[in-house]
C-alpha cells in the first residue's frame, strides 16, 4: 500500500513463526494476534494485497481528507449560493434514488426466489404424494444443482468480488480502504442473479448480506455516473467525484439493503451506524433514514400488489415479517432464568460458531488456491450435500397426528409453504421436520417462530434441525456464491430457543415461538456482536413492544459472553482477508510507543521541492510505491522572527496529481513559481479528483526531463501533522476518526539542520500486526508474563 519499500505478492496460509524469547527485553503490555490468510512482510509496512470477495486484489487507501490546495480554495470561494443549494438537493435526490432502486431490486429478488423455489417444491410434493421418493430426490437435487451452478459459475468466472456477503468489504471501504471492483456494474448484476440462484437452491444462506452489497453497489454507481468504462460526464455529477461523498452514498446503500431484507427502516439506519460505518454525522443520519423510508414505501406498494395474487407464488413469502402484536406477553420472576440462560447459550454458541467458521474458511482458502475449477466443484458438492440432507432427513421423523382443533385445510398442508406439512405421512398426520426443512428459509423462519403451536415440534426434530443447520451453515459460508450470515444464524438460534421453550413450558408463560425469537437474537448477538441495531430490527420484525425488555437483556448478555472469547464474525473475516481495517480501540501497548519510533522503523521519507525538476519527479514515481510526498522549500524567510532562511514544510502532494501533471505536460522552462491563473488554465478541481493513470502510461522526452514543475498550486497545504513524541495510540485514534490516508510527523524541536518532517504514517503503519512485526519484543513480553 502506501510507504512500502519491500512488497511481494504471495497468497497462502501463513506459517506460525516460532520466536525465541529475549529475557532481557521487558514491556508491560502486548497484543495477541490472529494471523491473516495473506503472508505478511517482516517490516513495518505490509503487503498491499487482500482478498476481496474470493479474489486476491491490490488495495489502496481512500482520500477522505479534503485536499486544500490552491485549486480547491478557488473553487470553494467561487461557488455561488445556487450551486451550494444544487449540491444539497442532489445529495437528497441520490439518497432517494438509492432507496428506490434498492427497494425495487429487493422486491424482484424476492419474487424470483419465491416463484422458482415454490414451483420446485410443488413438483417435489407431487412426487412424494405419488410415493416416487427416489424420483423426487433426483429432481430436487438436480434443480438445486443447476441453480447453484448458475450462481457459482458467475461468481467464479465473471465477478469473484460478488461471492460472499460483501459486508466485511463494505466495512473496510467505509473505514478508508479502496476495495477494487467491489461496487462495479458486473458485480451488481452477478450479485443479483447469484443471490436468486443460491437462495432458490435451498442453500443455508440468506439474501440479507447480498442486499446490503447490492444497495452499496447501486449507491456507488449512481454517485460516479455509472460503470467505469461508460461513465456519464454530466456537469452536476462533478460534485460527487470524490471519495467523501461516495462514502456517504454507500452508507445510505448499506442501510437501505438491511431495510429491504427485514422491512426495518430504523434497524437499517442503526445497522449502518453500529456495524459498517466508521465516520458519522447528523446530516448523514437524516439521509440514510430518508433512503430506508423510500425502501419501505416501495416494499409496501409491491406487497399490496402481490396480495391481489398478481405475483405468482409470492403470496406472504419472501419478506421476513413475524407479527406478534396480537400475542399477549406476560413476565414472571421465574421467566428471568430462561431469558438469562438463552443469552448465555447464545454468547457461547456464537463464539464457538465464529471459531469453527474461522477454521473452515482457512480450509476453503487452501482449496480455492488450487484454481477456479476447485472453487466451482466445492460449491456444487455443498449443493448436493444440502439437497440430500433437506430431502432425506424428514424421513427420520415420525408422523404426528393433527390437533383436532385445527381445520382440515390447516393440518396437514401440501403446498410449498405453511405449517404441518404432510410429506410422507397419512391423512390427518404431519411431519414436523419436513415443515422446517422442505421449504424456503424465509418460510422456515415463519414456521419455527409461529406462536400458539406449543405441541407442533418434537424435541428430537428440533435437535436434528439445529444440528444440520449448524453443519450446513459452517460449510456453506465461504463457497463461491453470494451468501448472507443473518438467516442461517437466525434459524440455528431459533431452534435452541424453541427447545428451551419446550423444556420450560410448565414453568413459564412465554410462548415457544417467542423463545425462538429470543434464541435467534441471542445467537446473532453472540456471533455478530451487535446490540442496538439487532434490538430494533427484531422489534420491527415482531411488532410487539412488550418483547423489548427481554430482547435487550438477551442481546446484552450474549454480546458480553461472546466478547470474552473472540471478536465478531465480521472482524474475523476482515483479518482473514487481509483488509487493513483500523479498529476504534487501539491496543494498550500502543501507548508505550511513539510515532517517531515507527518512523525510525521505516525507510527515509521521500520529499520533493516546491519547484522540482521533471526528471526528479519521474524518478521518484518510478522507484517508489508511495502515494503521497511531502513538499518542502529551502531558503524561506519566515514572516515573523529573525530574518534567517529556514526550510518550510509546504504540504503534501499525491501521486495521482503528479501523474496528471506529467500527462498534461505542465512544465516550465525555468525554475520559478507560477501565477494562480496559470494553473487554472490547465487544471480544474474536478480533474484532480480523478484517480486514473499510472506512471507507466506517461511518456516524457529527454528535453522535458530538464524542465521544471511548480508543485505549489497542487499541494495540500493543510495536511494533518503530529509531533514526533505523540503515542501511537493517540495517533491511531486521530487517523481513524478523521479518515486520513497520510499523517505527517514533524519534529519536536526546531533548530538549524533539523528537517521539517520526520516521517509519514499510513494505514498499514498503524496496524497492530505490522507494528509487532517491526517490534517483536512487544509480543514476547506478554507471552512471558502469561508464563509467569
XYZ file of C-alpha atoms in Angstrom, residues 56-595:
540
model
C -6.820 -11.517 -4.362
C -6.559 -7.807 -5.181
C -4.109 -4.934 -4.855
C -5.604 -2.441 -2.432
C -5.077 1.232 -1.738
C -6.395 3.740 0.761
C -9.087 6.291 0.036
C -8.685 10.079 0.159
C -11.400 11.086 2.604
C -9.363 14.116 3.669
C -10.179 17.401 1.934
C -7.231 18.335 -0.280
C -6.934 22.063 0.387
C -4.738 23.157 -2.489
C -4.999 26.398 -4.459
C -7.486 24.931 -6.944
C -9.812 23.711 -4.196
C -9.688 27.044 -2.401
C -10.526 28.939 -5.603
C -13.363 26.533 -6.413
C -14.761 26.876 -2.903
C -14.618 30.693 -2.982
C -16.237 30.893 -6.407
C -19.253 28.700 -5.598
C -22.499 30.621 -5.714
C -25.421 30.063 -3.356
C -27.327 28.375 -6.196
C -24.510 25.873 -6.680
C -24.455 25.072 -2.964
C -28.221 24.504 -2.966
C -27.884 22.360 -6.090
C -25.251 20.249 -4.336
C -27.505 19.712 -1.296
C -30.519 18.943 -3.479
C -28.550 16.370 -5.466
C -27.436 14.656 -2.271
C -31.050 14.107 -1.255
C -32.030 13.125 -4.806
C -29.347 10.448 -4.941
C -30.343 9.207 -1.468
C -33.917 8.857 -2.765
C -32.765 7.011 -5.891
C -30.640 4.642 -3.787
C -33.669 3.720 -1.686
C -35.971 3.455 -4.705
C -33.699 1.183 -6.755
C -32.719 -0.948 -3.751
C -36.387 -1.499 -2.895
C -37.273 -2.426 -6.488
C -34.362 -4.859 -6.878
C -35.031 -6.429 -3.469
C -38.648 -6.998 -4.472
C -37.644 -8.555 -7.780
C -35.191 -10.857 -5.994
C -37.907 -11.960 -3.574
C -40.372 -12.515 -6.402
C -37.881 -14.641 -8.318
C -36.811 -16.677 -5.284
C -40.337 -17.405 -4.091
C -41.569 -18.427 -7.537
C -38.533 -20.540 -8.509
C -38.340 -22.266 -5.123
C -42.128 -22.516 -4.934
C -42.611 -24.348 -8.227
C -39.648 -26.590 -7.379
C -41.199 -27.574 -4.041
C -44.635 -28.118 -5.594
C -43.116 -30.579 -8.054
C -41.313 -32.381 -5.222
C -44.546 -32.616 -3.208
C -46.283 -34.103 -6.240
C -43.633 -36.845 -6.485
C -43.952 -37.563 -2.760
C -47.747 -37.828 -2.960
C -47.235 -40.446 -5.682
C -44.690 -42.180 -3.388
C -41.986 -41.697 -6.032
C -39.419 -40.781 -3.395
C -36.268 -41.519 -5.396
C -37.569 -39.529 -8.368
C -38.370 -36.657 -6.020
C -34.853 -36.746 -4.591
C -33.259 -36.756 -8.048
C -35.465 -33.883 -9.230
C -34.869 -31.853 -6.039
C -31.099 -32.377 -6.182
C -30.849 -31.717 -9.919
C -32.757 -28.418 -9.788
C -30.710 -27.218 -6.807
C -27.523 -28.320 -8.585
C -28.480 -26.290 -11.662
C -29.352 -23.176 -9.657
C -26.124 -23.391 -7.663
C -24.164 -23.883 -10.889
C -25.530 -20.629 -12.286
C -24.573 -18.679 -9.154
C -21.154 -20.308 -8.792
C -20.136 -20.024 -12.453
C -20.977 -16.317 -12.477
C -19.014 -15.677 -9.283
C -16.016 -17.801 -10.211
C -15.543 -16.721 -13.830
C -17.121 -13.263 -14.129
C -17.233 -11.447 -10.774
C -15.262 -13.043 -7.907
C -15.947 -9.973 -5.770
C -19.671 -10.856 -5.794
C -19.074 -14.002 -3.717
C -19.845 -13.914 -0.002
C -21.912 -11.316 1.844
C -19.835 -8.260 0.933
C -20.358 -6.680 4.361
C -16.703 -7.025 5.511
C -15.510 -5.299 2.328
C -18.090 -2.534 2.801
C -16.891 -2.049 6.377
C -13.339 -1.779 5.078
C -14.339 0.722 2.367
C -16.125 2.965 4.847
C -13.053 2.653 7.073
C -10.887 4.055 4.258
C -9.780 1.007 2.237
C -10.384 1.012 -1.517
C -11.656 -2.475 -2.422
C -11.201 -2.873 -6.221
C -14.158 -3.961 -8.372
C -16.329 -4.261 -5.266
C -19.012 -1.850 -6.451
C -18.904 -2.293 -10.227
C -21.799 -2.944 -12.589
C -20.686 -6.525 -13.281
C -20.508 -7.230 -9.560
C -24.013 -5.819 -9.102
C -25.534 -7.950 -11.883
C -23.790 -11.134 -10.714
C -24.803 -10.420 -7.123
C -28.464 -10.148 -8.091
C -28.563 -13.241 -10.309
C -26.299 -15.213 -7.965
C -28.441 -14.404 -4.929
C -31.556 -15.602 -6.738
C -29.849 -18.844 -7.757
C -28.199 -19.591 -4.409
C -31.252 -18.855 -2.255
C -33.637 -20.663 -4.625
C -31.302 -23.695 -4.476
C -32.100 -24.095 -0.789
C -28.520 -23.462 0.379
C -28.145 -22.487 4.024
C -27.629 -18.818 3.367
C -29.682 -15.656 3.227
C -30.074 -12.723 0.888
C -29.622 -10.126 3.639
C -25.857 -9.707 3.242
C -26.079 -9.619 -0.572
C -28.837 -6.992 -0.336
C -26.508 -4.776 1.706
C -23.877 -5.202 -1.009
C -26.437 -4.567 -3.752
C -27.569 -1.337 -2.107
C -23.947 -0.202 -1.810
C -23.253 -1.025 -5.474
C -26.284 0.996 -6.569
C -25.136 3.951 -4.453
C -21.590 3.846 -5.813
C -22.704 3.604 -9.434
C -25.136 6.493 -9.029
C -22.506 8.663 -7.377
C -19.886 8.166 -10.086
C -22.306 8.301 -13.010
C -22.272 4.633 -13.978
C -19.638 1.954 -14.626
C -16.002 2.976 -15.002
C -15.974 2.311 -18.748
C -19.252 4.104 -19.501
C -19.456 6.925 -17.007
C -21.850 9.799 -17.581
C -19.893 13.059 -17.617
C -22.763 15.318 -16.608
C -21.650 18.581 -15.087
C -23.731 18.194 -11.924
C -22.123 14.831 -11.126
C -18.753 16.544 -10.683
C -19.803 17.393 -7.128
C -19.719 13.686 -6.221
C -16.464 12.828 -7.941
C -14.657 12.344 -4.641
C -14.276 9.643 -2.037
C -16.043 11.577 0.739
C -19.414 11.913 -0.989
C -19.184 8.376 -2.365
C -18.655 7.175 1.202
C -21.890 8.852 2.319
C -23.845 7.346 -0.578
C -22.529 3.852 0.116
C -23.566 4.249 3.749
C -27.100 5.038 2.524
C -26.955 1.979 0.284
C -25.889 -0.328 3.116
C -28.701 0.826 5.397
C -31.202 0.505 2.527
C -30.091 -3.093 1.967
C -30.781 -4.089 5.574
C -34.124 -2.312 5.421
C -35.037 -4.190 2.246
C -34.111 -7.522 3.837
C -36.113 -7.125 7.057
C -38.526 -4.260 6.315
C -36.845 -2.485 9.207
C -36.076 1.161 8.314
C -34.820 2.242 11.735
C -32.923 -1.020 12.136
C -31.234 -0.403 8.783
C -30.024 3.034 9.863
C -28.744 1.699 13.176
C -27.045 -1.236 11.425
C -25.079 1.202 9.281
C -24.219 3.278 12.346
C -23.273 0.375 14.637
C -21.724 -2.149 12.279
C -20.428 -0.781 8.968
C -19.839 2.983 9.203
C -16.633 4.408 10.669
C -17.477 8.069 10.141
C -20.896 9.515 11.037
C -22.653 12.854 11.409
C -26.224 14.093 11.844
C -26.720 15.068 8.171
C -25.794 11.535 7.119
C -28.239 10.145 9.674
C -31.083 12.071 8.058
C -30.211 10.935 4.543
C -29.869 7.260 5.492
C -33.217 7.428 7.248
C -34.730 9.025 4.143
C -33.324 6.223 1.968
C -34.741 3.499 4.200
C -38.117 5.267 4.293
C -38.230 5.138 0.491
C -37.368 1.423 0.594
C -40.258 0.707 2.969
C -42.701 2.583 0.741
C -41.573 0.580 -2.304
C -41.825 -2.740 -0.458
C -45.245 -1.878 0.929
C -46.515 -0.973 -2.534
C -45.327 -4.274 -4.018
C -46.793 -6.263 -1.127
C -50.182 -4.667 -1.757
C -49.929 -5.660 -5.416
C -48.895 -9.210 -4.532
C -51.706 -9.604 -2.014
C -54.076 -9.385 -5.005
C -52.499 -12.522 -6.461
C -50.523 -10.809 -9.217
C -47.108 -12.148 -8.173
C -47.426 -15.873 -8.790
C -46.397 -17.860 -5.733
C -45.046 -14.856 -3.849
C -48.041 -14.509 -1.528
C -46.957 -13.746 2.031
C -43.487 -15.196 1.489
C -40.156 -13.668 0.676
C -40.061 -10.837 3.180
C -39.461 -11.962 6.737
C -42.196 -10.480 8.883
C -43.105 -12.083 12.169
C -46.048 -10.095 13.513
C -46.835 -10.965 17.135
C -48.608 -7.730 18.010
C -51.701 -9.761 18.957
C -49.749 -12.090 21.271
C -50.035 -11.291 24.947
C -46.607 -11.261 26.604
C -46.567 -11.565 30.397
C -43.461 -11.992 32.542
C -42.929 -13.602 35.887
C -39.847 -13.634 38.089
C -39.262 -17.233 37.005
C -39.019 -16.143 33.374
C -35.764 -14.270 34.058
C -33.899 -17.583 34.435
C -34.565 -18.958 30.910
C -34.042 -15.498 29.401
C -30.600 -15.209 31.015
C -29.860 -18.800 30.011
C -30.733 -18.066 26.369
C -28.355 -15.108 26.425
C -25.513 -17.173 27.881
C -26.085 -20.015 25.409
C -26.204 -17.528 22.537
C -22.872 -15.984 23.560
C -21.188 -19.379 23.969
C -22.555 -20.854 20.753
C -21.908 -17.624 18.834
C -18.242 -17.508 19.828
C -17.904 -21.244 19.114
C -19.511 -20.739 15.694
C -17.057 -17.920 14.943
C -14.112 -20.097 15.978
C -15.125 -23.095 13.868
C -16.065 -20.935 10.868
C -12.624 -19.343 11.093
C -11.056 -22.785 10.674
C -13.403 -23.723 7.832
C -12.555 -20.542 5.926
C -8.854 -21.337 6.231
C -9.501 -24.792 4.801
C -11.568 -23.323 1.959
C -8.736 -20.925 1.173
C -6.429 -23.884 0.595
C -8.997 -25.427 -1.748
C -9.643 -22.154 -3.593
C -5.924 -21.655 -4.227
C -5.965 -24.720 -6.470
C -7.912 -22.839 -9.138
C -11.329 -21.866 -10.407
C -12.473 -25.425 -11.082
C -11.892 -26.360 -7.447
C -13.943 -23.337 -6.327
C -16.777 -24.461 -8.590
C -16.606 -28.114 -7.500
C -16.672 -27.102 -3.831
C -19.865 -25.101 -4.358
C -21.526 -27.946 -6.257
C -20.556 -30.514 -3.607
C -22.140 -28.345 -0.898
C -25.286 -28.064 -3.037
C -25.602 -31.855 -3.435
C -24.962 -32.485 0.264
C -27.519 -29.830 1.251
C -30.177 -31.222 -1.086
C -29.744 -34.794 0.199
C -29.973 -33.624 3.818
C -33.041 -31.417 3.303
C -34.876 -34.150 1.422
C -33.717 -37.238 3.344
C -33.732 -36.148 6.993
C -37.542 -35.664 7.225
C -37.879 -39.424 6.666
C -36.231 -39.898 10.087
C -39.040 -38.013 11.841
C -42.162 -39.797 12.980
C -45.606 -38.681 11.846
C -47.611 -36.642 14.344
C -51.424 -36.599 14.409
C -53.032 -33.251 13.725
C -54.690 -31.366 16.535
C -58.468 -31.811 16.370
C -58.941 -28.097 16.974
C -57.251 -27.296 13.645
C -59.319 -27.231 10.441
C -58.538 -29.787 7.742
C -57.168 -27.055 5.481
C -54.571 -26.096 8.108
C -53.337 -29.581 9.020
C -51.877 -31.247 7.113
C -50.764 -28.967 4.274
C -49.323 -29.995 0.917
C -48.400 -26.621 -0.565
C -44.998 -25.050 -0.849
C -45.437 -23.191 2.467
C -47.346 -23.415 5.712
C -47.095 -25.365 8.960
C -47.990 -29.042 9.462
C -46.612 -30.403 6.178
C -47.906 -33.853 5.359
C -44.821 -35.035 3.430
C -44.838 -38.867 3.636
C -47.466 -39.126 6.369
C -51.020 -40.494 6.017
C -54.047 -38.205 6.000
C -54.580 -36.496 9.332
C -50.857 -36.600 10.206
C -47.973 -34.230 9.558
C -44.155 -34.333 9.511
C -42.738 -31.579 11.721
C -39.175 -31.895 10.371
C -40.376 -31.555 6.774
C -42.191 -28.394 7.869
C -38.799 -26.876 8.728
C -36.527 -28.405 6.098
C -38.521 -28.877 2.905
C -39.359 -25.208 2.451
C -37.657 -21.889 1.767
C -35.523 -20.370 4.506
C -37.977 -17.487 4.939
C -40.884 -19.885 5.435
C -38.772 -21.955 7.823
C -38.297 -18.826 9.952
C -42.030 -18.157 9.935
C -42.811 -21.757 10.851
C -40.398 -22.032 13.755
C -41.373 -18.558 15.006
C -45.092 -19.439 14.892
C -46.992 -18.808 18.111
C -49.784 -20.804 19.767
C -48.247 -24.011 18.364
C -46.905 -25.474 21.601
C -47.110 -29.117 20.553
C -46.191 -28.801 16.887
C -42.499 -29.693 17.076
C -40.923 -32.749 18.626
C -37.681 -32.140 20.614
C -35.837 -34.744 18.531
C -36.866 -32.982 15.325
C -35.659 -29.643 16.700
C -32.330 -31.219 17.678
C -31.898 -32.653 14.177
C -32.841 -29.305 12.663
C -30.360 -27.465 14.890
C -27.534 -29.931 14.189
C -27.949 -29.987 10.406
C -28.229 -26.205 10.141
C -25.077 -25.793 12.209
C -23.234 -28.097 9.807
C -24.748 -26.557 6.686
C -24.116 -23.030 7.943
C -20.435 -23.776 8.512
C -19.787 -25.474 5.167
C -21.934 -23.144 3.035
C -20.476 -19.795 4.054
C -17.249 -19.359 2.119
C -18.202 -21.081 -1.129
C -18.155 -19.042 -4.337
C -21.759 -17.809 -4.295
C -23.409 -14.681 -2.860
C -24.310 -15.516 0.715
C -25.515 -13.918 3.920
C -24.987 -14.884 7.549
C -28.172 -13.457 9.023
C -30.664 -16.152 8.073
C -28.552 -19.233 8.928
C -27.808 -17.769 12.376
C -31.487 -16.895 12.890
C -32.504 -20.477 12.081
C -29.883 -22.027 14.369
C -30.723 -19.685 17.231
C -34.469 -20.153 16.895
C -34.013 -23.953 17.101
C -32.325 -23.969 20.508
C -34.601 -21.144 21.675
C -37.647 -23.257 20.873
C -36.019 -26.278 22.549
C -35.560 -24.280 25.732
C -39.171 -23.145 25.456
C -40.249 -26.802 25.318
C -38.188 -27.594 28.402
C -39.646 -24.623 30.310
C -43.255 -24.863 29.110
C -44.632 -25.825 32.509
C -42.701 -23.057 34.289
C -43.226 -20.044 32.048
C -45.957 -18.001 30.403
C -43.823 -17.024 27.394
C -44.895 -18.641 24.134
C -42.486 -21.117 22.493
C -42.465 -19.026 19.333
C -41.214 -16.064 21.363
C -38.489 -18.275 22.829
C -37.456 -18.981 19.236
C -37.244 -15.224 18.582
C -35.090 -14.725 21.673
C -32.845 -17.622 20.669
C -32.306 -16.145 17.219
C -31.497 -12.735 18.707
C -29.048 -14.228 21.210
C -27.073 -16.189 18.616
C -26.855 -13.169 16.312
C -25.544 -11.049 19.180
C -23.157 -13.834 20.196
C -21.726 -14.102 16.681
C -22.049 -10.614 15.162
C -21.794 -8.688 18.470
C -24.450 -6.151 17.512
C -26.944 -4.965 20.124
C -28.837 -1.749 19.404
C -29.462 -2.389 15.700
C -30.442 -6.034 16.318
C -32.814 -4.999 19.073
C -34.594 -2.541 16.798
C -34.627 -4.986 13.854
C -36.305 -7.667 15.981
C -38.670 -5.082 17.404
C -39.705 -4.069 13.882
C -39.997 -7.742 12.881
C -42.196 -8.741 15.808
C -44.184 -5.500 16.036
C -44.534 -6.018 19.788
C -43.057 -3.525 22.243
C -43.639 -5.892 25.158
C -40.758 -8.042 23.894
C -38.333 -5.122 24.131
C -37.073 -5.559 27.746
C -36.263 -9.266 27.488
C -34.804 -8.832 23.989
C -32.441 -6.139 25.297
C -31.405 -8.371 28.182
C -30.708 -11.327 25.892
C -28.651 -9.231 23.458
C -26.523 -7.639 26.175
C -25.778 -10.965 27.870
C -24.979 -12.746 24.596
C -22.626 -9.980 23.423
C -20.845 -9.832 26.765
C -20.291 -13.592 26.845
C -19.178 -13.698 23.201
C -16.721 -10.806 23.585
C -14.881 -12.692 26.321
C -13.861 -15.399 23.820
C -13.182 -13.905 20.362
C -14.001 -10.957 18.060
C -17.168 -10.669 15.984
C -17.511 -12.768 12.858
C -17.036 -9.755 10.575
C -13.818 -8.733 12.361
C -12.505 -12.286 11.965
C -13.307 -12.242 8.238
C -11.649 -8.829 7.829
C -8.463 -10.155 9.393
C -8.543 -13.342 7.343
C -8.982 -11.416 4.113
C -6.070 -9.156 4.971
C -8.112 -5.948 4.709
C -6.287 -3.247 6.726
C -9.229 -2.259 8.911
C -8.420 0.164 11.730
C -10.331 -0.679 14.875
C -11.802 2.039 17.070
C -9.815 0.937 20.132
C -6.014 0.916 19.945
C -4.076 -1.798 21.730
C -2.936 -0.819 25.260
C 0.750 -1.321 24.423
C 0.485 1.342 21.695
C 0.675 3.999 24.399
C 4.238 2.896 25.150
C 5.382 3.566 21.580
C 5.837 6.942 19.891
C 5.276 7.809 16.262
